[in-house]
Amino acid sequence: MNSFTLTQATAADEAVRDYAGHEHAAYLGGGTNLVDLMKYNLERPSHLTSLGLLPLTDITSLPDGGLRLGALATNADTAWHPEVEKRYPLLSQTILAGATPQLRNAATNGGNLNQRTRCYYFYDLAAPCNKREPGTGCSALTGPNRVCGVLGTSESCIATNPSDMCVALAALEATVRVQGPNGERTIKFDDYHRLPGDHPEKDNTLEPGELVTAIDLPAEGYADHFTYLKLRDRSSYAFALVSVAVGLKMNGNTIEKARFALGGVAHKPWRDQEAEKMLEGQTASPDLFRKVAAKVFAEAKGYGEGSLHNSFKIELGKRAIVRALKQATEMKYEVNPNVFLNSNP
Amino acid sequence: MSQTIATPPTVRLDSDVVGKPISRPEGPAKVSGAAKYAAEFSVTGPLWYGYVVSSPIAKGKITKIYADEVLAIPGVQQVFSHENVPSLAWFDRAYKDDVAPGGSPFRPLHEPEIMFSQQPVALVVADTFELARYAASVLRIDYDVAEFNTNLEVAAPKAFDAPKGKTGFVPPPKPKGDVEQAYADAPHKVAGEYVHHAQHHNPMEMFGTTVDWLGDGKKMKIYDKTQGAPNVQQYIAKIFGLSKEEARIISKFTGGGFGSGLRPQYQVFMAVLAALELEHSVRVVMDRSQMFSMGHRPHTVQDIRLASDDQGYLQAMEHNALAETSQFEDETETVVNWSGILYKVPNSQFDYKLTKIDVNTPADMRAPGAATGSFAIESAIDELSYKAGRDPLDFRLLNYTYTDPTENKPFSSKRLDDCYHEGAKRFGWDQRNPEPRSMRDENGLLVGWGVAAGCWDASMQKAAAKAVLAADGHLTVSSATNDQGAGTYVIMTQMAAQTLGLPLAQVTFELGDTEMPEAPVQGGSWTANSVGAAVKDACQAVGKKLLKLAQKMDDSPLAGVDFEDVQFADGHIRANEDISRSVAIADILAASGEAKIEAEGKAGPNPINMLKYSMHSHNAVFVEVKVDEDLGTIHVTRVVDAVAAGRIMNPKTARSQVLGGVVWGIGMALMEEAYLNNDLGRYVNHNYAEYHIPVNADIKKIDVIFVEEEDDIASPIGVKGVGEIGMLGVAAAVANAVYHATGKRVRELPLTIDKLL
Ligand SMILES: Cc1cc2nc3c(=O)[nH]c(=O)nc-3n(C[C@H](O)[C@H](O)[C@H](O)COP(=O)(O)OP(=O)(O)OC[C@H]3O[C@@H](n4cnc5c(N)ncnc54)[C@H](O)[C@@H]3O)c2cc1C
Ligand code: SF4
């Protein structure tokens, strides 16, 4: 770990100024990802702007019926917040499907958005990795890549965004509020994370020095028809191989509005708006769900066969979509985010 | 979870403490943090920290180390590498430890050649841990990269018969009859290839060593994480030319080992090297990724052919295994022999080969070889039972053997049949619908029930112990053995208390210091019986002295009574014939005027028994799985593990061993695998987040049954040990249950989601 200086900012603009005033600065949220990366010697900031004292921990209702999640609210406080549980149970479920209670108690919403990939090679200085060191190559293209993506990949990087929470935020069509050296702006969630293209080193569209201050949820929370299905290598404390977050508005057996996103398959939470439209106005049926699933993965590309390679995610992803849509339409399970009935008998 | 002793064959007395579920005396120290592990000991003077630099390449040569750049950093004390390590022992045999396999052991920092990825290439020593780690991260090293191969399949054509060389390795059994003909003629047959990949032990505690430099000459206290202090001592003494007194190894607590601590690991070499060279206290601890640089359960491919007649009697068995080893050592396990020991077959043949790839030498890992072989044979037996139209449990009972077919010897004891019966009863096996895909739960998930058996050695090793009875009546017994969490502290305390009839509170057992009488490494499930017998012997020797002293007392009620005719109970020595003839031990001590009474005891294998008998522990495992067929998810919802391992010294700690074994087996079955990248020649998921072992949510109901055996042939104290046996059969039983649930046979571990799609 390199030595570094640290400032504890007490206001957002102070944090932004502090960051701008240092070379190689980084924002420090809960530190559950950044500090690991520093210990692994992958990120070497020489200055940390600590956000721990920023007054951005509140969760408040918005005039348009939405909800604002402070960037410094912890993942745990967000998941267990009564308004979130009541109006956005999908968000609660996704957060609680991630990591462990200890991590969720420390992790912040802003940090969760900006956590980096779990691709094995990104974490291993002995392996070439374009995301870590642009131009060195991508070890995952041919090596074990079970953790990597099959949608929207590029020849320079096939990494996935590891967040569970972000999958729900994509389905819920959240908006990210940021503040930077040039003032404040908002970013639609779909535009927040990016595909790797030729620049896998860039995970998202934040400009240097921009600070996430809040996440705004629109009024619609799909509290009557939702599900988060997370498939992974063990029942807890594992990242998703494939996950699906679904929010539906139903009228009888007819789907009026459909939003869904996938985790574990792409460099960003994967949404397919055409596939969502295929559901709207239609009667829920396994056939329809299968067609939708096929559409989502129509252009998927697997990287090798066998357990260590990720081609299986294409079939698994389709099945996961079908199951998740079924669960969300039927809501035939107790809404208790602590019990993942979907994959855990 | 529950646990029972089924049909105890031995009558227990209320006063007995052996056989009781006594809690560990060291438990409170462990949970309160007072128990110190190797990297937690304080030293007398200031302490420096060493951080190991690991090779990023799998094969090649170091051409340059830019040590000067790092030495220029204030606070960095030294950079050790092959360039500046003093000439140590000349011969590589000095690097051979007690449990080394054949070949030439790895010599850390000895030469510029790289033989495996993550090979330790340098040690940076600095004033603080953080500085050492930072300096290690910026140390530049140039390499000449050579071509390498880490792929077992590519190396398979160069396979060779596994050589002898490692203590305890038993070559495959001799062939019997005509397998080809019998297989061709038989009506029911299966042939399959069974595979598992490299697995790393990953104990919680990282390997670490603290060397306390005491100043005068070369005397040190070396606190090391190991499963055997004496093994480390002789290794360090030989390499550095130290006397045994100079190389004192202390290892009071070991935070899990599972075999990874049987051989001395490189951090102890590094720490001692740095301490001797710098004449300073030094600590070296591996990081988690470096825990993947050591030995591992070798990737093994097994081919099995089995055939039975119409009634289900086995006619032919062929079991061949091919395992990886390093370029420099031939790590051998006993893999295929168990199949021959478990079943009666007129025609059989076995083969076990190794092939060399560019990795570090594999190592023993919990039930080494048996876990490997058991997965394959118990899967194949299951497959054949369906072909032969028999219930998998009946099929096993039909082919049961009361003698060891591989050596034509009787078993010293074997109650595997009772394990099957007791386990089946507890599990409710008679409710099983034999048809695959026939059972579902209330949520519509497929339910499968599977069974498998296991077999492990009951072996004795040479061990010694010392017992000291102080004038105040407190008994302290010691042996340089180890407790990696198995319960050694408590069972040895029980054994000592029982032998001298003292209350547990009056007995202390100490271990993990080479100044104590020698004991073998803790492995192979031999500690309980070997060290236990030595403890008993030492305490009996004290007992004999006590009796003599009692007989010297005025009007001794024990006058003229032989040692064989007395009992030690309730703090007294009593004549068996008439227990009113008794003397309190406290009175004997007082009358004798001695400050203490001490004696040493020994135990070891009995060569005559070994010639005459086959000595093994056994188990039968019953597993229920629930499978979500669309999504490929498997959950193990119920396990019954019935174990026959001689006498159970402490059902509480023994049960914990078996529970841990079952969890281990579930991990092996469902998720454990070190991902080897053959382009990089390197394991890539080297952390706890991506190398998956079970978490609480993966573990549901586990029942443990002990079917006790009376066996004074396998061990003078009737004990066979339970460290390994509990995990055997688990992986196969899971795979068999998955077949019963889904009709799909998976022959490659782990059974991850993708394998069921
Ligand atoms: C072992 C392990 C298992 C895990 N399992 C899961 C899992 O199953 N599912 C899952 O979703 N997650 C999982 N996580 C990840 C966890 O959710 C993230 O580490 C956490 O959300 C990051 O939040 P933080 O506040 O600690 O971020 P930090 O570590 O503080 O920061 C992460 C990144 O975000 C930046 N940052 C932080 N706050 C802001 C801000 N306000 N504005 C701009 N940039 C900011 C930092 O500079 C840094 O680059 C796991 C983590 C670990 C260590
Ligand atoms: S997939 Fe991306 S993160 Fe992984 S090795 Fe390739 S470039 Fe690096």
XYZ file of C-alpha atoms in Angstrom, chain B residues 27 61 556 679:
4
model
C -12.290 -22.906 24.328
C 14.740 -17.699 -14.499
C -0.182 -49.447 53.811
C -2.127 -19.598 -20.378
